[in-house]
Short mmCIF file of C-alpha atoms in Angstrom, two decimals:
data_model
loop_
_atom_site.label_atom_id
_atom_site.label_comp_id
_atom_site.label_asym_id
_atom_site.label_seq_id
_atom_site.Cartn_x
_atom_site.Cartn_y
_atom_site.Cartn_z
CA MET A 1 108.75 -121.31 -140.72
CA LYS A 2 108.54 -124.85 -142.56
CA PHE A 3 108.44 -124.59 -146.10
CA SER A 4 105.40 -126.64 -146.07
CA ASN A 5 103.36 -124.28 -144.07
CA LEU A 6 104.84 -121.43 -146.22
CA VAL A 7 103.08 -122.68 -149.61
CA LEU A 8 100.42 -123.45 -147.21
CA SER A 9 100.45 -119.50 -146.74
CA LEU A 10 101.22 -118.75 -150.22
CA PHE A 11 98.30 -120.50 -151.48
CA CYS A 12 95.99 -119.34 -149.48
CA ILE A 13 96.78 -115.23 -150.04
CA SER A 14 96.44 -116.73 -153.92
CA VAL A 15 92.81 -117.65 -153.91
CA ALA A 16 91.58 -114.61 -152.33
CA ILE A 17 92.94 -112.90 -154.64
CA SER A 18 91.37 -114.55 -157.31
CA CYS A 19 88.26 -114.31 -155.67
CA SER A 20 87.90 -110.84 -155.10
CA SER A 21 89.51 -110.17 -158.73
CA ASP A 22 86.17 -112.47 -159.79
CA ASP A 23 83.77 -109.63 -158.00
CA PRO A 24 81.54 -108.05 -160.73
CA GLN A 25 82.88 -104.24 -160.00
CA PRO A 26 79.75 -101.56 -161.27
CA SER A 27 80.78 -99.59 -164.17
CA GLU A 28 80.76 -95.53 -163.79
CA LYS A 29 77.75 -95.42 -166.59
CA GLU A 30 76.44 -97.81 -163.67
CA ILE A 31 77.24 -95.54 -160.77
CA GLU A 32 76.12 -92.52 -162.47
CA GLN A 33 72.38 -94.47 -163.22
CA ASP A 34 71.71 -95.07 -159.14
CA THR A 35 72.37 -91.45 -158.43
CA VAL A 36 69.54 -89.96 -160.24
CA GLU A 37 67.13 -92.59 -159.36
CA ASN A 38 68.19 -92.98 -155.88
CA PRO A 39 69.40 -89.12 -155.19
CA GLU A 40 70.19 -87.71 -151.47
CA PRO A 41 67.85 -86.38 -149.63
CA GLU A 42 67.31 -81.86 -149.68
CA GLU A 43 67.75 -80.85 -146.92
CA ASN A 44 64.88 -78.63 -146.56
CA PRO A 45 62.37 -80.44 -148.99
CA GLU A 46 59.46 -77.84 -150.30
CA PRO A 47 56.06 -78.61 -148.52
CA GLU A 48 53.92 -79.38 -151.60
CA GLU A 49 51.32 -76.87 -152.19
CA GLU A 50 48.06 -77.47 -150.22
CA ALA A 51 44.59 -78.12 -152.76
CA LEU A 52 41.58 -75.09 -151.94
CA TYR A 53 39.40 -76.42 -149.18
CA PHE A 54 36.13 -75.44 -151.00
CA PRO A 55 32.39 -75.46 -148.05
CA PRO A 56 29.56 -77.89 -148.76
CA THR A 57 27.25 -75.42 -149.96
CA ASP A 58 25.40 -77.18 -147.70
CA SER A 59 25.57 -76.77 -144.57
CA ASP A 60 26.99 -74.16 -142.24
CA ILE A 61 30.42 -76.69 -141.95
CA TRP A 62 34.49 -74.53 -142.24
CA GLU A 63 37.45 -76.19 -142.18
CA GLU A 64 39.64 -74.45 -139.94
CA THR A 65 42.92 -73.76 -139.53
CA THR A 66 45.35 -72.10 -137.16
CA PHE A 67 48.13 -69.49 -137.18
CA GLU A 68 50.67 -72.17 -135.88
CA GLU A 69 50.25 -73.87 -138.68
CA GLN A 70 50.77 -71.36 -141.42
CA ASN A 71 53.16 -70.07 -139.02
CA TRP A 72 51.99 -66.58 -138.21
CA ASP A 73 52.54 -64.02 -135.40
CA GLU A 74 49.15 -64.66 -133.27
CA SER A 75 51.40 -61.57 -130.67
CA GLN A 76 49.35 -59.77 -133.78
CA VAL A 77 45.89 -61.19 -133.30
CA GLN A 78 44.69 -58.76 -130.23
CA PRO A 79 46.45 -55.35 -131.95
CA MET A 80 44.34 -56.35 -135.21
CA ILE A 81 40.75 -56.81 -133.33
CA THR A 82 41.35 -53.91 -131.48
CA PHE A 83 42.12 -51.59 -134.97
CA LEU A 84 39.18 -53.45 -136.24
CA ASP A 85 37.26 -52.51 -133.14
CA GLU A 86 37.69 -49.24 -133.73
CA LYS A 87 37.59 -48.68 -137.21
CA GLY A 88 33.49 -49.76 -137.55
CA THR A 89 34.67 -53.02 -138.84
CA ASP A 90 30.84 -55.04 -138.53
CA ALA A 91 33.00 -58.52 -140.01
CA PHE A 92 36.64 -60.02 -140.68
CA ILE A 93 37.81 -62.96 -142.19
CA ILE A 94 40.41 -63.87 -143.31
CA LEU A 95 40.57 -67.38 -145.54
CA LYS A 96 43.84 -69.81 -146.07
CA ASN A 97 43.37 -71.77 -148.73
CA GLY A 98 39.68 -71.76 -148.20
CA LYS A 99 39.62 -72.73 -144.75
CA ILE A 100 38.94 -69.91 -142.16
CA ILE A 101 41.86 -69.05 -139.81
CA ALA A 102 40.22 -65.65 -139.32
CA GLU A 103 36.84 -64.80 -138.54
CA TRP A 104 35.93 -61.49 -135.76
CA TYR A 105 32.40 -59.87 -135.30
CA PHE A 106 31.78 -56.87 -133.05
CA GLY A 107 28.96 -54.77 -131.49
CA GLY A 108 26.59 -57.48 -132.07
CA PHE A 109 27.22 -58.38 -135.66
CA THR A 110 27.13 -62.23 -135.86
CA ILE A 111 27.43 -64.87 -138.30
CA ASP A 112 23.97 -64.89 -139.36
CA SER A 113 24.09 -60.83 -139.86
CA LYS A 114 23.48 -59.85 -143.68
CA HIS A 115 25.26 -56.52 -144.91
CA THR A 116 25.65 -54.76 -147.93
CA TRP A 117 28.19 -55.11 -150.25
CA ASN A 118 28.12 -51.63 -151.93
CA SER A 119 30.03 -51.40 -154.60
CA ALA A 120 32.19 -54.61 -153.80
CA GLY A 121 28.85 -56.03 -155.85
CA LYS A 122 30.21 -54.64 -159.12
CA THR A 123 32.13 -57.82 -159.27
CA LEU A 124 28.45 -59.96 -158.95
CA THR A 125 27.47 -58.47 -161.83
CA SER A 126 30.88 -58.68 -164.10
CA MET A 127 30.47 -62.23 -163.24
CA MET A 128 27.04 -62.38 -164.78
CA VAL A 129 27.80 -60.40 -167.72
CA GLY A 130 31.02 -63.01 -168.56
CA ILE A 131 28.41 -66.68 -167.85
CA ALA A 132 25.59 -64.83 -170.38
CA GLN A 133 28.52 -64.13 -172.89
CA GLU A 134 29.03 -68.03 -172.16
CA GLU A 135 25.65 -68.63 -172.78
CA GLY A 136 24.80 -67.15 -175.48
CA PHE A 137 22.77 -63.84 -174.45
CA LEU A 138 24.59 -60.83 -174.91
CA ASN A 139 28.07 -60.37 -176.37
CA LEU A 140 30.54 -57.39 -174.67
CA ASN A 141 30.99 -55.36 -177.85
CA ASP A 142 26.86 -55.39 -178.80
CA PRO A 143 25.51 -51.32 -178.75
CA THR A 144 23.60 -51.30 -174.79
CA THR A 145 21.12 -49.57 -177.18
CA ASP A 146 19.77 -53.13 -178.58
CA TYR A 147 18.81 -54.00 -175.05
CA LEU A 148 17.93 -51.28 -173.22
CA GLY A 149 16.62 -49.68 -177.27
CA GLU A 150 17.41 -46.20 -178.43
CA GLY A 151 16.69 -43.63 -175.97
CA TRP A 152 18.16 -44.73 -172.92
CA THR A 153 19.97 -41.55 -172.28
CA SER A 154 19.66 -37.81 -173.83
CA MET A 155 22.92 -38.23 -176.37
CA PRO A 156 22.03 -37.80 -179.64
CA LEU A 157 21.46 -41.91 -180.99
CA GLU A 158 23.91 -41.44 -183.08
CA GLN A 159 26.67 -41.28 -179.75
CA GLU A 160 24.08 -43.43 -177.86
CA GLN A 161 24.98 -45.95 -179.85
CA GLN A 162 28.77 -46.21 -179.89
CA ILE A 163 28.33 -47.04 -175.86
CA THR A 164 28.90 -51.04 -175.28
CA ILE A 165 28.04 -53.41 -172.79
CA TRP A 166 32.06 -53.78 -172.92
CA ASN A 167 31.99 -49.34 -172.16
CA GLN A 168 29.67 -50.69 -168.90
CA LEU A 169 32.11 -52.22 -167.39
CA THR A 170 35.67 -50.73 -168.33
CA MET A 171 33.62 -47.18 -166.78
CA THR A 172 34.13 -46.39 -170.17
CA SER A 173 30.78 -45.19 -171.88
CA GLY A 174 31.39 -41.08 -172.54
CA LEU A 175 28.75 -39.88 -169.93
CA ASP A 176 28.99 -37.05 -168.68
CA TYR A 177 29.44 -36.15 -165.20
CA THR A 178 26.36 -35.54 -162.75
CA ASP A 179 26.25 -34.39 -158.93
CA ASP A 180 23.98 -37.72 -158.88
CA ILE A 181 26.59 -40.44 -160.31
CA PHE A 182 24.09 -42.83 -159.92
CA CYS A 183 20.55 -41.86 -161.93
CA TYR A 184 20.29 -43.37 -164.90
CA ASP A 185 17.12 -41.37 -166.08
CA PRO A 186 17.66 -40.03 -169.46
CA GLU A 187 17.85 -36.74 -169.28
CA CYS A 188 20.34 -37.71 -166.11
CA LEU A 189 22.59 -39.27 -169.38
CA ASP A 190 23.81 -36.83 -171.31
CA TYR A 191 27.00 -36.85 -173.61
CA LEU A 192 31.10 -35.57 -171.87
CA ASN A 193 33.71 -37.79 -174.76
CA ASP A 194 33.05 -40.67 -177.21
CA ALA A 195 32.57 -43.74 -175.89
CA GLY A 196 35.97 -46.24 -174.79
CA ALA A 197 37.89 -42.37 -174.55
CA PHE A 198 38.23 -41.11 -171.30
CA TRP A 199 37.60 -43.52 -168.18
CA TYR A 200 35.46 -42.53 -165.64
CA TYR A 201 33.77 -43.68 -162.84
CA HIS A 202 30.05 -44.02 -163.34
CA ASN A 203 27.94 -45.86 -161.64
CA ALA A 204 24.55 -45.09 -163.76
CA PRO A 205 25.72 -47.66 -166.94
CA TYR A 206 26.93 -50.02 -164.27
CA THR A 207 23.67 -50.23 -162.66
CA LEU A 208 22.44 -50.25 -166.44
CA LEU A 209 24.01 -53.18 -166.79
CA ASP A 210 20.89 -55.52 -164.35
CA GLN A 211 18.61 -54.28 -167.29
CA VAL A 212 20.44 -55.83 -169.48
CA LEU A 213 20.86 -58.29 -168.42
CA SER A 214 17.56 -59.36 -167.90
CA SER A 215 17.00 -57.74 -171.34
CA ALA A 216 19.41 -60.62 -172.42
CA THR A 217 18.45 -63.23 -170.81
CA GLU A 218 14.60 -62.92 -170.14
CA MET A 219 14.98 -63.97 -166.58
CA ASP A 220 15.27 -61.25 -163.59
CA PHE A 221 18.42 -60.21 -162.74
CA LYS A 222 18.15 -61.10 -159.21
CA ASP A 223 16.70 -65.11 -160.41
CA TYR A 224 19.73 -65.13 -163.23
CA PHE A 225 21.90 -64.82 -160.74
CA LYS A 226 20.81 -67.40 -157.72
CA THR A 227 20.22 -69.57 -160.48
CA LYS A 228 23.50 -69.34 -162.20
CA ILE A 229 26.54 -68.19 -158.71
CA GLY A 230 24.41 -67.72 -155.54
CA ASP A 231 22.45 -71.15 -155.49
CA LEU A 232 25.90 -73.32 -156.93
CA ILE A 233 28.27 -71.99 -154.41
CA GLY A 234 26.16 -72.37 -151.75
CA MET A 235 25.59 -67.81 -151.16
CA SER A 236 23.19 -66.88 -149.28
CA GLY A 237 21.95 -63.03 -149.74
CA GLN A 238 19.72 -61.06 -151.78
CA TRP A 239 19.60 -57.88 -153.84
CA VAL A 240 17.88 -55.16 -152.60
CA LYS A 241 16.84 -51.75 -154.44
CA VAL A 242 18.10 -49.19 -152.68
CA GLY A 243 17.31 -45.20 -154.44
CA TYR A 244 18.66 -46.09 -158.77
CA ASN A 245 21.04 -48.80 -157.08
CA ASN A 246 20.17 -52.83 -156.76
CA LEU A 247 23.23 -53.37 -153.38
CA PHE A 248 23.40 -56.91 -152.70
CA PHE A 249 23.10 -57.42 -148.76
CA SER A 250 24.81 -60.92 -147.35
CA ASN A 251 26.21 -62.07 -144.40
CA ALA A 252 30.27 -61.99 -144.88
CA ARG A 253 30.78 -66.01 -144.95
CA SER A 254 28.83 -65.87 -148.61
CA MET A 255 31.25 -62.41 -149.43
CA ALA A 256 34.08 -65.10 -148.69
CA ARG A 257 33.13 -68.45 -150.83
CA TYR A 258 31.92 -65.60 -153.66
CA GLY A 259 36.08 -64.14 -153.18
CA LEU A 260 36.93 -68.12 -152.57
CA LEU A 261 35.31 -68.51 -156.06
CA ALA A 262 37.10 -65.77 -157.91
CA LEU A 263 40.40 -67.12 -155.94
CA ASN A 264 39.57 -70.31 -158.24
CA GLU A 265 39.16 -68.56 -161.57
CA GLY A 266 35.28 -69.50 -161.73
CA THR A 267 35.65 -72.79 -160.65
CA TRP A 268 33.40 -73.59 -157.10
CA GLU A 269 35.91 -76.79 -156.15
CA ASN A 270 35.23 -79.25 -159.71
CA THR A 271 32.41 -77.51 -160.69
CA PRO A 272 33.04 -74.63 -163.63
CA ILE A 273 30.59 -71.55 -163.05
CA ILE A 274 31.84 -69.85 -165.37
CA SER A 275 33.92 -71.77 -168.16
CA ASP A 276 35.31 -69.22 -170.49
CA LYS A 277 38.75 -68.95 -169.41
CA ASP A 278 39.26 -65.46 -171.67
CA TYR A 279 36.61 -63.56 -170.36
CA PHE A 280 37.78 -64.12 -166.50
CA PHE A 281 40.77 -63.48 -167.11
CA ASP A 282 40.22 -59.90 -169.04
CA MET A 283 38.05 -59.59 -166.38
CA THR A 284 40.57 -59.69 -163.45
CA ASN A 285 42.99 -57.70 -165.49
CA THR A 286 43.77 -54.38 -167.07
CA SER A 287 41.07 -53.24 -168.91
CA GLN A 288 42.21 -50.39 -170.89
CA GLU A 289 44.88 -48.31 -170.78
CA LEU A 290 42.99 -45.59 -169.35
CA ASN A 291 43.42 -46.93 -166.01
CA PRO A 292 45.20 -50.14 -166.11
CA SER A 293 44.39 -50.60 -161.75
CA TYR A 294 40.29 -51.28 -163.45
CA GLY A 295 39.30 -54.52 -165.64
CA TYR A 296 36.00 -55.70 -165.79
CA LEU A 297 34.53 -53.83 -162.77
CA TRP A 298 37.52 -55.61 -160.87
CA TRP A 299 39.51 -53.33 -158.69
CA LEU A 300 43.83 -54.66 -160.05
CA ASN A 301 46.84 -54.12 -157.84
CA GLY A 302 49.95 -53.47 -159.22
CA LYS A 303 49.66 -51.26 -162.10
CA GLU A 304 51.67 -48.46 -162.89
CA SER A 305 48.85 -45.53 -162.48
CA VAL A 306 45.30 -46.00 -160.70
CA ARG A 307 42.30 -43.31 -161.10
CA MET A 308 40.32 -42.90 -158.42
CA PRO A 309 35.58 -42.42 -158.31
CA ARG A 310 35.25 -39.20 -158.80
CA SER A 311 38.26 -37.93 -160.21
CA GLU A 312 40.35 -37.32 -163.07
CA VAL A 313 43.65 -36.52 -162.49
CA SER A 314 45.49 -40.45 -163.17
CA TYR A 315 48.25 -41.63 -160.12
CA PRO A 316 51.76 -42.99 -160.43
CA THR A 317 51.44 -45.58 -158.73
CA PRO A 318 49.85 -48.79 -157.45
CA LEU A 319 46.39 -49.24 -156.03
CA MET A 320 47.62 -50.58 -152.88
CA GLU A 321 51.54 -50.08 -152.21
CA ASN A 322 51.23 -52.30 -148.56
CA ALA A 323 48.93 -55.33 -150.77
CA PRO A 324 50.43 -57.84 -152.88
CA ALA A 325 51.39 -56.63 -157.03
CA ASP A 326 48.81 -59.34 -157.90
CA LEU A 327 45.82 -58.35 -155.30
CA ILE A 328 42.17 -58.21 -157.16
CA ALA A 329 39.14 -56.41 -155.10
CA GLY A 330 35.95 -55.74 -155.17
CA LEU A 331 35.59 -52.06 -152.62
CA GLY A 332 32.81 -50.48 -152.35
CA ALA A 333 30.87 -46.90 -150.35
CA ASN A 334 32.31 -47.26 -146.74
CA ASP A 335 35.33 -49.64 -146.56
CA GLN A 336 33.86 -53.04 -148.02
CA LYS A 337 36.31 -54.78 -148.74
CA LEU A 338 36.95 -58.08 -150.90
CA TYR A 339 40.85 -58.69 -151.17
CA VAL A 340 42.36 -61.32 -153.63
CA VAL A 341 45.39 -62.92 -153.82
CA PRO A 342 46.13 -66.16 -155.99
CA SER A 343 50.03 -66.05 -155.09
CA GLN A 344 48.83 -66.48 -150.81
CA LYS A 345 45.78 -68.52 -151.78
CA LEU A 346 43.93 -65.62 -149.27
CA VAL A 347 40.64 -64.05 -149.94
CA ILE A 348 40.25 -62.08 -147.13
CA VAL A 349 36.89 -59.65 -146.13
CA ARG A 350 35.30 -56.22 -144.21
CA LEU A 351 31.92 -55.49 -143.27
CA GLY A 352 31.48 -52.34 -141.46
CA ASP A 353 30.75 -48.52 -140.92
CA ASP A 354 33.20 -46.02 -142.98
CA ALA A 355 36.81 -46.38 -141.70
CA SER A 356 38.82 -43.75 -143.21
CA GLU A 357 37.63 -40.83 -145.48
CA SER A 358 34.47 -40.91 -147.49
CA ASN A 359 35.05 -42.36 -150.24
CA LEU A 360 33.43 -44.76 -153.18
CA GLY A 361 35.89 -47.92 -152.90
CA PRO A 362 39.30 -47.73 -152.90
CA SER A 363 40.25 -45.65 -149.80
CA SER A 364 43.80 -45.28 -147.60
CA PHE A 365 41.99 -47.73 -144.76
CA ASP A 366 42.99 -50.54 -147.57
CA GLU A 367 47.19 -49.08 -146.89
CA GLN A 368 46.33 -49.30 -142.69
CA LEU A 369 44.34 -52.72 -142.72
CA TRP A 370 46.97 -53.83 -145.11
CA GLU A 371 50.14 -52.76 -142.95
CA LYS A 372 48.02 -55.24 -140.63
CA ILE A 373 47.29 -58.45 -142.47
CA ASN A 374 50.79 -58.00 -143.31
CA ALA A 375 51.96 -57.28 -139.74
CA LEU A 376 49.89 -60.82 -138.44
CA MET A 377 50.99 -62.83 -141.32
CA GLY A 378 54.99 -62.54 -140.07
CA ASN A 379 55.48 -60.12 -143.22
#
């Protein structure tokens, strides 16, 4: 190689190295910052939580979702329908995130047919009491005599005045058991325990909450319900006097609407129906230690023990072993069911005939039904 060519080659290599060394190199701090600002994408990112859907209050429009969209097991649909039909069901609805994923009717029952809620309607009264307290009409610690007057029981006055609205909500009135737990005439209401000392499912003090509400608000409790809850969330239905009881009758979708309200902790979309969150919490959590599975007229799952209607026995089991632990429920005679499951954004409605043993609320049908629901959800 000629000397001139060698010199030229060495010069070019020197320039290239010099240019390369002049390029700015990222510092360790800059590399870390870039990693933070531009993280590697996750292989399986968590899906965003779907917002609750609320149907319009002035129409029958209700959005739906599908089993495929929710990754539920469509092969379990027909077994579920057959099971419901065989168990005397009239109407069955499941809401997922507020949308209808299942809605089935049986035996001539339709979307417009009305059915009694029986004691599942106790949950309506409980929310009315909370609203009335929020509005300053009453206080849970008030003696019931403040609203019904003295002598609403056959108790001595001193014992009668121990009973408060809170005792009526929690089934701890202390009233004696009778063959007719629905009778609220004074001669049917006698002393057995001090108020708050014992839990017993006694329908009479619950029913008298309707009179407490009417007295406190100076408004018929039926109108109070319609104004403060029903009309605001688009419910249809009416209260009907049956013997001593005031029973609520509605179509299945109205019960589903109320369940959706409970799922969203008393707020309908952006409208608070009950703003007192402390009351809502107390209503849907253990209200006393005598029966941990009972709130304010709501049944609660996932507790260490439960007492059933017409029983003094405490069973060391949750309300429903097959159901999610955070389930709250309105449960009525002859297997009227309103299930609300916050963790799974579920509302489930079952209306129909007695599907199991004669009962006033919880029954063996709850376990059977949840076994089918779990299969449907692919659990």
